Coordinates of C-alpha atoms (C1' of nucleotides) in Angstrom, one line a residue:
Chain E
M1 CA -101.8 68.4 -6.0
D2 CA -104.1 65.5 -8.6
Q3 CA -104.1 68.5 -11.6
L4 CA -102.9 71.4 -13.1
T5 CA -105.0 74.3 -11.6
V6 CA -102.3 77.0 -10.5
A7 CA -103.5 79.6 -12.2
P8 CA -100.6 81.4 -14.8
V9 CA -98.2 84.7 -13.6
A10 CA -100.5 87.2 -13.5
R11 CA -100.5 89.2 -16.2
H12 CA -102.1 92.1 -17.0
T13 CA -103.4 94.1 -20.4
L14 CA -104.6 97.9 -19.6
H15 CA -107.5 97.7 -21.1
E16 CA -109.0 94.5 -18.8
D17 CA -107.5 96.6 -16.2
L18 CA -109.8 98.9 -17.3
V19 CA -112.6 96.7 -17.3
G20 CA -112.4 96.2 -14.3
R21 CA -112.0 99.9 -12.6
I22 CA -113.9 101.3 -14.5
R23 CA -117.5 98.6 -13.7
D24 CA -116.2 99.9 -10.4
L25 CA -117.0 103.5 -10.8
I26 CA -120.1 102.5 -12.4
I27 CA -121.0 100.3 -9.2
E28 CA -120.1 102.7 -6.9
G29 CA -121.6 105.0 -8.8
Q30 CA -118.9 107.8 -9.7
L31 CA -120.4 107.1 -13.0
A32 CA -123.7 107.8 -12.8
P33 CA -126.1 106.1 -15.2
G34 CA -127.4 108.6 -18.2
T35 CA -123.8 109.7 -18.0
R36 CA -121.7 110.1 -21.4
I37 CA -118.2 108.9 -21.5
H38 CA -115.6 111.4 -22.4
E39 CA -112.9 109.3 -23.9
G40 CA -110.2 111.6 -24.3
Q41 CA -110.9 113.0 -21.1
L42 CA -111.7 109.6 -18.5
G43 CA -108.4 107.7 -20.8
E44 CA -106.4 111.0 -19.5
A45 CA -107.7 110.7 -15.2
L46 CA -107.2 107.3 -15.7
G47 CA -103.4 107.3 -18.0
V48 CA -103.9 105.5 -20.9
S49 CA -105.2 106.7 -24.4
R50 CA -107.7 105.8 -25.9
T51 CA -106.8 102.5 -27.5
P52 CA -107.0 100.9 -24.2
L53 CA -109.7 102.1 -23.3
R54 CA -112.2 101.8 -25.7
E55 CA -112.0 98.0 -26.5
A56 CA -113.1 97.8 -22.3
L57 CA -116.1 100.4 -23.3
K58 CA -117.0 98.1 -26.0
F59 CA -116.3 94.8 -22.6
L60 CA -119.1 96.7 -21.1
A61 CA -121.5 97.3 -23.8
S62 CA -121.7 93.2 -24.5
E63 CA -122.2 93.0 -19.9
G64 CA -124.9 95.6 -21.0
L65 CA -123.6 98.4 -18.5
I66 CA -122.9 100.7 -21.8
D67 CA -124.8 101.6 -23.9
L68 CA -123.2 102.3 -27.6
V69 CA -124.4 105.0 -28.9
P70 CA -123.0 105.3 -32.4
G71 CA -121.3 108.8 -33.6
R72 CA -121.8 109.4 -29.6
G73 CA -119.8 107.4 -27.9
G74 CA -120.7 105.4 -24.4
V75 CA -123.4 106.3 -22.4
V76 CA -124.0 104.5 -18.6
R77 CA -126.8 102.2 -18.7
Q78 CA -129.8 103.3 -16.6
L79 CA -132.5 100.7 -15.9
S80 CA -135.2 101.1 -15.8
A81 CA -138.2 100.0 -12.4
Q82 CA -139.3 97.3 -15.1
D83 CA -135.3 96.4 -16.4
V84 CA -134.9 96.0 -12.5
R85 CA -137.8 93.4 -12.3
N86 CA -137.1 92.0 -14.9
M87 CA -133.5 91.5 -13.6
L88 CA -134.8 90.2 -10.8
D89 CA -137.1 87.5 -12.3
V90 CA -134.0 86.2 -13.8
L91 CA -132.1 86.4 -11.2
V92 CA -134.5 84.9 -9.4
A93 CA -134.7 80.8 -11.6
L94 CA -131.5 81.2 -11.6
E95 CA -130.7 81.2 -7.6
C96 CA -133.5 78.1 -7.6
L97 CA -132.2 77.0 -9.8
A98 CA -128.6 77.2 -8.5
G99 CA -130.6 75.8 -4.5
R100 CA -132.4 73.5 -5.9
L101 CA -128.6 71.9 -7.3
A102 CA -127.0 73.2 -4.7
C103 CA -129.3 70.7 -2.0
R104 CA -127.7 68.1 -4.4
T105 CA -125.0 68.7 -5.0
A106 CA -122.9 70.8 -2.3
T107 CA -120.5 68.9 -0.4
D108 CA -121.2 69.5 3.9
E109 CA -117.2 71.9 3.6
Q110 CA -119.1 74.1 1.2
I111 CA -122.5 73.7 2.6
K112 CA -120.6 74.8 6.3
H113 CA -117.9 77.7 4.4
V114 CA -121.6 79.8 3.6
R115 CA -123.0 78.9 7.2
S116 CA -119.4 80.8 7.8
L117 CA -120.1 83.4 5.3
H118 CA -123.9 83.6 6.8
D119 CA -121.9 84.3 10.4
R120 CA -119.2 86.6 9.6
M121 CA -122.6 88.4 8.0
M122 CA -124.5 89.0 11.4
K123 CA -121.6 90.2 13.3
L124 CA -121.7 92.9 11.2
Y125 CA -125.0 93.6 11.0
A126 CA -124.8 93.8 15.0
S127 CA -121.7 96.2 14.7
R128 CA -124.1 97.9 12.2
N129 CA -121.2 97.5 9.4
R130 CA -122.6 98.0 6.4
L131 CA -120.0 98.6 3.4
E132 CA -118.9 95.2 5.0
Y133 CA -121.9 93.3 5.5
Y134 CA -123.3 94.6 2.4
K135 CA -120.5 92.8 0.3
L136 CA -120.9 89.4 2.7
N137 CA -124.8 89.2 2.0
Q138 CA -123.6 89.5 -1.7
A139 CA -120.8 87.2 -1.7
I140 CA -123.1 84.3 0.2
H141 CA -125.9 84.7 -2.6
S142 CA -123.0 84.5 -5.0
A143 CA -121.8 80.6 -3.0
I144 CA -125.0 79.4 -3.2
A145 CA -125.3 80.3 -7.3
T146 CA -120.7 78.4 -7.1
L147 CA -122.5 75.3 -5.2
S148 CA -125.1 74.6 -7.8
G149 CA -121.6 72.9 -9.4
N150 CA -122.3 75.0 -12.6
D151 CA -119.6 77.0 -13.3
F152 CA -121.7 78.4 -16.6
L153 CA -124.5 79.6 -13.9
A154 CA -122.4 80.9 -11.3
S155 CA -121.2 83.3 -14.0
T156 CA -124.2 84.2 -15.5
H157 CA -126.0 85.3 -12.4
E158 CA -122.4 87.6 -10.9
A159 CA -122.5 89.5 -14.1
I160 CA -126.4 89.7 -13.1
Q161 CA -125.8 90.8 -9.6
S162 CA -123.0 92.7 -10.5
R163 CA -125.4 95.1 -12.9
L164 CA -127.9 95.0 -9.6
K165 CA -124.7 95.6 -7.3
R166 CA -125.8 99.7 -6.7
I167 CA -128.7 99.6 -6.8
R168 CA -130.1 97.1 -4.0
F169 CA -126.6 98.9 -2.1
I170 CA -128.9 101.7 -2.0
G171 CA -131.7 99.3 -1.0
N172 CA -130.5 98.4 2.5
D173 CA -130.3 101.5 3.0
E174 CA -133.5 102.1 5.6
P175 CA -133.0 100.8 8.6
D176 CA -135.8 98.5 8.5
N177 CA -134.8 97.1 5.0
W178 CA -132.0 96.0 7.0
G179 CA -133.2 94.3 9.7
E180 CA -136.2 92.0 7.1
A181 CA -133.2 91.6 5.0
V182 CA -130.9 90.1 8.2
G183 CA -134.7 87.4 8.6
E184 CA -134.6 86.4 5.1
H185 CA -130.7 85.1 5.3
V186 CA -130.8 83.0 8.5
E187 CA -134.4 81.2 6.8
M188 CA -131.8 80.7 4.0
I189 CA -129.2 79.3 5.9
E190 CA -130.9 76.6 7.7
A191 CA -132.8 75.3 4.0
L192 CA -129.5 75.2 2.3
E193 CA -128.3 73.5 6.1
R194 CA -131.0 71.1 5.7
R195 CA -131.2 70.9 1.9
D196 CA -134.5 71.4 2.0
E197 CA -135.1 72.8 -1.7
E198 CA -138.5 73.1 -1.4
A199 CA -137.6 74.9 2.1
L200 CA -135.2 77.7 -0.2
T201 CA -136.3 77.5 -3.5
E202 CA -139.1 79.0 -1.6
I203 CA -137.6 81.6 0.3
L204 CA -135.0 82.6 -1.9
T205 CA -138.1 84.1 -4.6
R206 CA -139.2 85.6 -1.3
H207 CA -136.2 87.7 -1.0
L208 CA -135.8 88.7 -3.6
Q209 CA -139.4 89.8 -4.0
E210 CA -139.0 91.3 -0.9
T211 CA -135.8 93.0 -2.5
W212 CA -138.1 94.3 -5.1
K213 CA -139.9 96.0 -2.6
R214 CA -137.3 97.3 -1.0
V215 CA -135.8 99.0 -4.2
R216 CA -138.9 99.4 -5.8
P217 CA -139.1 103.6 -3.8
I218 CA -135.6 104.2 -4.8
I219 CA -135.6 104.1 -8.6
Chain D
M1 CA -148.6 104.6 -35.5
D2 CA -149.7 105.0 -32.2
Q3 CA -145.8 105.9 -30.2
L4 CA -142.8 107.0 -32.4
T5 CA -140.8 103.3 -32.5
V6 CA -139.9 104.6 -36.4
A7 CA -136.3 103.0 -36.5
P8 CA -134.0 105.4 -36.8
V9 CA -131.4 105.5 -39.6
A10 CA -129.2 102.6 -39.3
R11 CA -125.9 103.5 -38.6
H12 CA -123.4 100.8 -39.2
T13 CA -119.9 101.5 -36.8
L14 CA -117.5 98.7 -38.1
H15 CA -117.2 97.5 -34.9
E16 CA -120.8 96.0 -34.7
D17 CA -120.7 94.7 -38.2
L18 CA -117.7 93.2 -37.5
V19 CA -119.0 91.9 -34.1
G20 CA -121.7 90.4 -36.4
R21 CA -120.0 89.2 -39.2
I22 CA -117.6 86.9 -36.7
R23 CA -119.9 85.3 -34.8
D24 CA -121.5 84.3 -38.2
L25 CA -118.1 83.4 -39.1
I26 CA -118.0 80.5 -35.3
I27 CA -121.3 79.6 -35.5
E28 CA -121.5 78.8 -39.0
G29 CA -118.5 76.4 -38.4
Q30 CA -115.3 79.2 -40.0
L31 CA -113.7 79.5 -37.2
A32 CA -114.1 76.2 -35.6
P33 CA -113.4 76.0 -32.0
G34 CA -109.8 75.8 -31.3
T35 CA -108.8 78.5 -33.9
R36 CA -106.3 81.3 -32.9
I37 CA -108.1 84.4 -34.4
H38 CA -105.3 86.0 -36.3
E39 CA -106.3 90.3 -36.5
G40 CA -103.9 91.0 -39.1
Q41 CA -104.9 88.1 -41.1
L42 CA -108.4 88.0 -40.4
G43 CA -108.4 92.3 -41.0
E44 CA -107.0 92.0 -44.2
A45 CA -110.2 88.6 -45.0
L46 CA -112.6 91.2 -43.8
G47 CA -111.0 94.6 -45.5
V48 CA -110.4 96.3 -42.3
S49 CA -107.9 97.5 -39.1
R50 CA -107.4 95.7 -36.3
T51 CA -108.3 98.1 -34.4
P52 CA -111.9 97.7 -35.4
L53 CA -111.9 93.8 -35.1
R54 CA -109.9 94.3 -32.2
E55 CA -113.2 95.8 -30.6
A56 CA -114.5 93.4 -31.9
L57 CA -113.1 90.5 -30.0
K58 CA -113.5 92.2 -27.6
F59 CA -118.1 92.6 -27.3
L60 CA -116.9 88.5 -28.6
A61 CA -115.5 87.6 -25.7
S62 CA -117.7 89.4 -23.0
E63 CA -120.2 87.0 -24.8
G64 CA -118.0 84.1 -24.0
L65 CA -117.8 83.0 -27.5
I66 CA -113.7 84.3 -27.5
D67 CA -110.9 83.7 -25.3
L68 CA -108.7 86.4 -25.5
V69 CA -104.8 85.1 -23.8
P70 CA -103.1 88.2 -23.0
G71 CA -100.1 87.9 -24.8
R72 CA -101.4 85.5 -27.7
G73 CA -104.6 86.9 -28.7
G74 CA -107.7 85.4 -29.5
V75 CA -108.8 82.2 -29.5
V76 CA -112.7 80.7 -30.7
R77 CA -113.8 79.3 -27.0
Q78 CA -114.5 75.5 -27.0
L79 CA -117.3 74.3 -25.4
S80 CA -117.0 70.6 -23.6
A81 CA -119.2 68.5 -23.0
Q82 CA -119.9 69.7 -19.4
D83 CA -120.0 73.5 -20.0
V84 CA -123.0 72.6 -23.4
R85 CA -124.7 70.4 -19.8
N86 CA -123.9 73.0 -18.2
M87 CA -125.5 75.8 -20.2
L88 CA -129.0 73.7 -21.7
D89 CA -129.5 73.7 -17.6
V90 CA -129.6 77.6 -17.7
L91 CA -131.8 77.4 -20.4
V92 CA -134.4 75.0 -19.2
A93 CA -135.1 77.3 -16.1
L94 CA -135.3 80.9 -18.7
E95 CA -137.3 78.9 -21.0
C96 CA -139.4 78.0 -17.8
L97 CA -139.7 81.4 -17.2
A98 CA -140.7 82.3 -20.0
G99 CA -143.0 80.1 -21.2
R100 CA -145.0 80.7 -17.6
L101 CA -145.0 84.4 -18.1
A102 CA -145.5 83.6 -21.6
C103 CA -148.6 81.6 -21.0
R104 CA -150.1 84.7 -18.3
T105 CA -149.4 87.6 -20.4
A106 CA -149.0 86.7 -23.7
T107 CA -151.8 87.9 -26.0
D108 CA -154.2 85.7 -28.6
E109 CA -152.4 86.7 -31.7
Q110 CA -149.2 86.7 -29.9
I111 CA -149.6 82.7 -29.4
K112 CA -151.0 82.4 -32.9
H113 CA -148.0 84.1 -34.6
V114 CA -145.8 81.8 -32.6
R115 CA -148.1 79.0 -34.2
S116 CA -147.8 80.0 -37.3
L117 CA -144.2 79.9 -37.0
H118 CA -144.9 76.4 -35.7
D119 CA -147.0 76.1 -38.4
R120 CA -143.9 77.2 -41.5
M121 CA -141.6 74.5 -40.1
M122 CA -143.6 72.1 -39.6
K123 CA -143.7 71.8 -43.3
L124 CA -140.1 73.3 -43.9
Y125 CA -140.0 69.0 -41.7
A126 CA -142.5 67.7 -43.9
S127 CA -140.0 68.7 -47.1
R128 CA -136.8 68.3 -45.5
N129 CA -135.6 71.5 -45.6
R130 CA -132.6 71.1 -43.0
L131 CA -131.9 74.6 -42.0
E132 CA -134.9 76.6 -42.8
Y133 CA -136.5 73.9 -40.5
Y134 CA -133.7 74.7 -37.2
K135 CA -133.6 78.9 -38.0
L136 CA -137.8 78.7 -37.6
N137 CA -136.6 76.8 -34.5
Q138 CA -134.8 78.4 -33.2
A139 CA -138.0 81.3 -33.7
I140 CA -139.6 79.5 -32.2
H141 CA -137.8 79.2 -29.2
S142 CA -136.4 82.7 -29.1
A143 CA -140.5 83.1 -29.2
I144 CA -141.5 82.1 -26.4
A145 CA -138.8 83.7 -25.2
T146 CA -140.2 87.3 -26.5
L147 CA -143.6 86.7 -25.5
S148 CA -142.5 86.6 -21.9
G149 CA -143.0 90.7 -22.0
N150 CA -140.2 90.7 -19.9
D151 CA -136.7 92.3 -22.0
F152 CA -133.7 90.8 -20.0
L153 CA -134.9 87.4 -20.5
A154 CA -135.5 87.4 -23.6
S155 CA -132.1 88.7 -24.2
T156 CA -130.1 86.5 -22.1
H157 CA -131.9 83.1 -24.0
E158 CA -131.0 85.1 -27.1
A159 CA -127.5 85.5 -26.0
I160 CA -127.3 81.9 -24.7
Q161 CA -129.5 81.1 -27.7
S162 CA -126.6 81.4 -29.9
R163 CA -123.6 80.1 -28.4
L164 CA -125.3 76.7 -28.4
K165 CA -126.7 77.1 -32.0
R166 CA -124.1 75.2 -33.6
I167 CA -123.9 72.5 -31.9
R168 CA -127.2 72.1 -31.6
F169 CA -127.0 72.1 -35.1
I170 CA -125.3 69.3 -35.3
G171 CA -127.5 67.4 -33.8
N172 CA -129.9 67.9 -35.5
D173 CA -128.3 65.8 -38.2
E174 CA -130.1 62.7 -37.1
P175 CA -133.0 61.6 -39.0
D176 CA -134.7 60.5 -35.9
N177 CA -133.7 62.9 -33.7
W178 CA -135.5 65.4 -36.1
G179 CA -138.4 63.7 -36.2
E180 CA -138.7 63.0 -32.3
A181 CA -137.7 66.8 -31.4
V182 CA -140.6 67.1 -34.5
G183 CA -143.4 66.1 -31.8
E184 CA -141.7 68.2 -28.6
H185 CA -142.4 70.8 -30.6
V186 CA -146.5 69.6 -31.1
E187 CA -146.9 68.8 -27.9
M188 CA -144.9 72.7 -27.1
I189 CA -147.5 74.5 -30.0
E190 CA -150.0 73.3 -27.7
A191 CA -149.4 73.8 -24.4
L192 CA -149.3 77.1 -25.0
E193 CA -152.5 78.6 -26.6
R194 CA -154.1 76.0 -23.8
R195 CA -152.0 78.7 -22.0
D196 CA -151.3 75.6 -19.5
E197 CA -148.4 76.8 -17.5
E198 CA -147.7 72.8 -16.2
A199 CA -147.6 71.0 -18.8
L200 CA -145.6 73.7 -20.8
T201 CA -143.2 73.9 -18.2
E202 CA -142.9 70.2 -18.4
I203 CA -142.6 69.9 -22.2
L204 CA -139.9 72.9 -22.1
T205 CA -137.5 70.4 -19.9
R206 CA -138.2 67.8 -21.1
H207 CA -137.0 68.9 -25.2
L208 CA -134.4 70.1 -24.4
Q209 CA -133.4 66.9 -21.4
E210 CA -133.5 65.4 -25.7
T211 CA -132.3 68.0 -26.5
W212 CA -129.3 67.0 -24.5
K213 CA -129.6 63.7 -25.5
R214 CA -129.4 63.9 -29.2
V215 CA -126.2 66.9 -28.1
R216 CA -124.3 64.5 -25.5
P217 CA -122.8 61.7 -28.7
I218 CA -121.0 64.4 -31.3
I219 CA -119.1 66.8 -28.4
Chain M
dT1 C1' -79.6 62.5 -33.8
dG2 C1' -81.6 64.5 -29.9
dC3 C1' -81.4 69.0 -27.6
dA4 C1' -80.9 73.1 -26.3
dA5 C1' -79.2 78.9 -26.9
dG6 C1' -79.5 82.0 -29.4
dG7 C1' -81.9 84.9 -33.1
dT8 C1' -86.0 85.6 -36.8
dT9 C1' -89.4 86.6 -37.2
dC10 C1' -93.9 87.3 -35.9
dC11 C1' -97.5 89.2 -34.2
dT12 C1' -99.5 91.6 -30.5
dG13 C1' -100.9 95.6 -27.1
dT14 C1' -100.2 100.7 -26.9
dA15 C1' -99.6 105.1 -28.4
dT16 C1' -100.6 108.6 -31.9
dA17 C1' -103.1 110.7 -36.6
dC18 C1' -106.4 112.4 -38.9
dA19 C1' -110.9 112.5 -41.4
dG20 C1' -116.0 113.4 -40.4
dA21 C1' -119.3 113.4 -38.0
dA22 C1' -121.6 115.7 -33.9
dC23 C1' -122.4 119.3 -31.0
dG24 C1' -122.8 124.2 -29.2
dC25 C1' -123.0 129.6 -30.2
dA26 C1' -122.9 133.3 -32.6
dG27 C1' -125.9 136.2 -35.9
dC28 C1' -129.4 136.9 -39.0
dA29 C1' -133.7 136.4 -39.9
dT30 C1' -138.9 135.7 -39.0
Chain Z
dA1 C1' -138.4 136.5 -28.3
dT2 C1' -138.1 132.3 -31.6
dG3 C1' -136.2 129.3 -34.4
dC4 C1' -133.3 128.8 -38.0
dT5 C1' -128.4 128.5 -40.7
dG6 C1' -123.4 128.3 -40.8
dC7 C1' -118.8 128.1 -38.9
dG8 C1' -115.9 126.8 -35.5
dT9 C1' -114.6 123.7 -31.7
dT10 C1' -114.7 118.7 -29.9
dC11 C1' -115.1 113.8 -30.2
dT12 C1' -116.0 109.4 -32.1
dG13 C1' -114.1 105.8 -35.5
dT14 C1' -110.7 104.7 -37.6
dA15 C1' -105.6 103.8 -39.6
dT16 C1' -101.4 103.5 -38.8
dA17 C1' -97.2 103.3 -36.8
dC18 C1' -94.1 101.5 -32.4
dA19 C1' -92.6 99.4 -29.1
dG20 C1' -91.8 94.4 -26.2
dG21 C1' -93.5 89.7 -26.1
dA22 C1' -93.8 85.2 -28.4
dA23 C1' -93.0 81.3 -32.1
dC24 C1' -90.5 79.4 -35.0
dC25 C1' -86.4 78.2 -36.7
dT26 C1' -81.9 77.2 -36.9
dT27 C1' -77.7 75.9 -35.6
dG28 C1' -74.3 74.1 -32.9
dC29 C1' -73.7 71.0 -29.4
dA30 C1' -74.0 66.8 -27.1

DNA sequence: TGCAAGGTTCCTGTATACAGAACGCAGCAT
DNA sequence: ATGCTGCGTTCTGTATACAGGAACCTTGCA
């Protein structure tokens, strides 16, 4: 090992864990948009006191998953159609930047790794394993963001993608939508392997435009 | 008033105020990067108990201004040169997107407003009022982000710009740097007034590239 | 004199306590 | 029937209390 990159012993503070737990509850839909968050109740359900719970809520509020209304606590944020559209526009810009950088700087091994993710995803598509397919789909987008070599870009991308997770998951519900999206992913991986910046940005843009069309009706 | 846009009576919760206060302390440099944040001490200095203070720290941690080390509390995040470079790359992508959207959708009044900001900034440049000049400079970049009509884009842009505030302020220290940046701003406002997307994205990109050169030596 | 072990002090992380505001309901007036 | 008002309950916002761990200093030993 040329550098000391060992992860320190995993220290879990309660509020850190809670951020993950609550984020999942929101993404999975157990805490539906608009739901008012009852600190005492949720705290009891999770087996923690209000203090670390409130700290977690502040964190999630900064991420944009929760609105904090003074005197009334937290509410799971409801994304309007316009919000989603806005976020997708930003996501396009970030993914295109990431894609361009990836074409220039990614190693062949890194690209092969994305290809392997892609191939696994295609098998899941063939076997109609929707949940796992979806997870790999997101993983591929994240992987491209990571391939940019720009950590900040990757984490910004991840934050936005995470907020859109639930909506995009529902958007893959329709069978024909699913097939369409798969076709776009094939173009994507091929453009990346050719390191064809123009083609990659074009398909990424188109893919997210199509995502919008797929998602639009369900908002 | 054609719409009910009156702000509700300003409700200030302590932790909300603290987020602003502490953010300013960091940006202004009173809490230097690397500084470990002493909850008891800072709380006493600000006249609040640890509870709302800790909540504010969680919020700022999510924004990226603070690192939270389990068992050791908060540390003001130190940006490496690479971090700044990465953030600027993302900022370019966002500003270019904003600029393009602004050229298409902004009203003439909105553009005139940016022009007035610009003219005021030029006067401050002439009178060498560096602090006020700098504030207007940032305001112009924010205004362009807002002109995009994409709220999410504007707030994302604002968050990143805020994290870079301190560094960019120092970067304007050199007199010749200052003049250069002013020239770029003239090109910027003119491109916006012509609604010339290509010219605007070009100058925005160049401006932030130059910002990098101005800032690079001081990191 | 350098180093290590132990203890002490301080600090963080979490729980609990308390005050004030918000919500809901019942009763009254219109 | 509808709207207002007053009260009680419940919840949030903040402060305080307490436990476990980290940092630091001291002291003993090599």
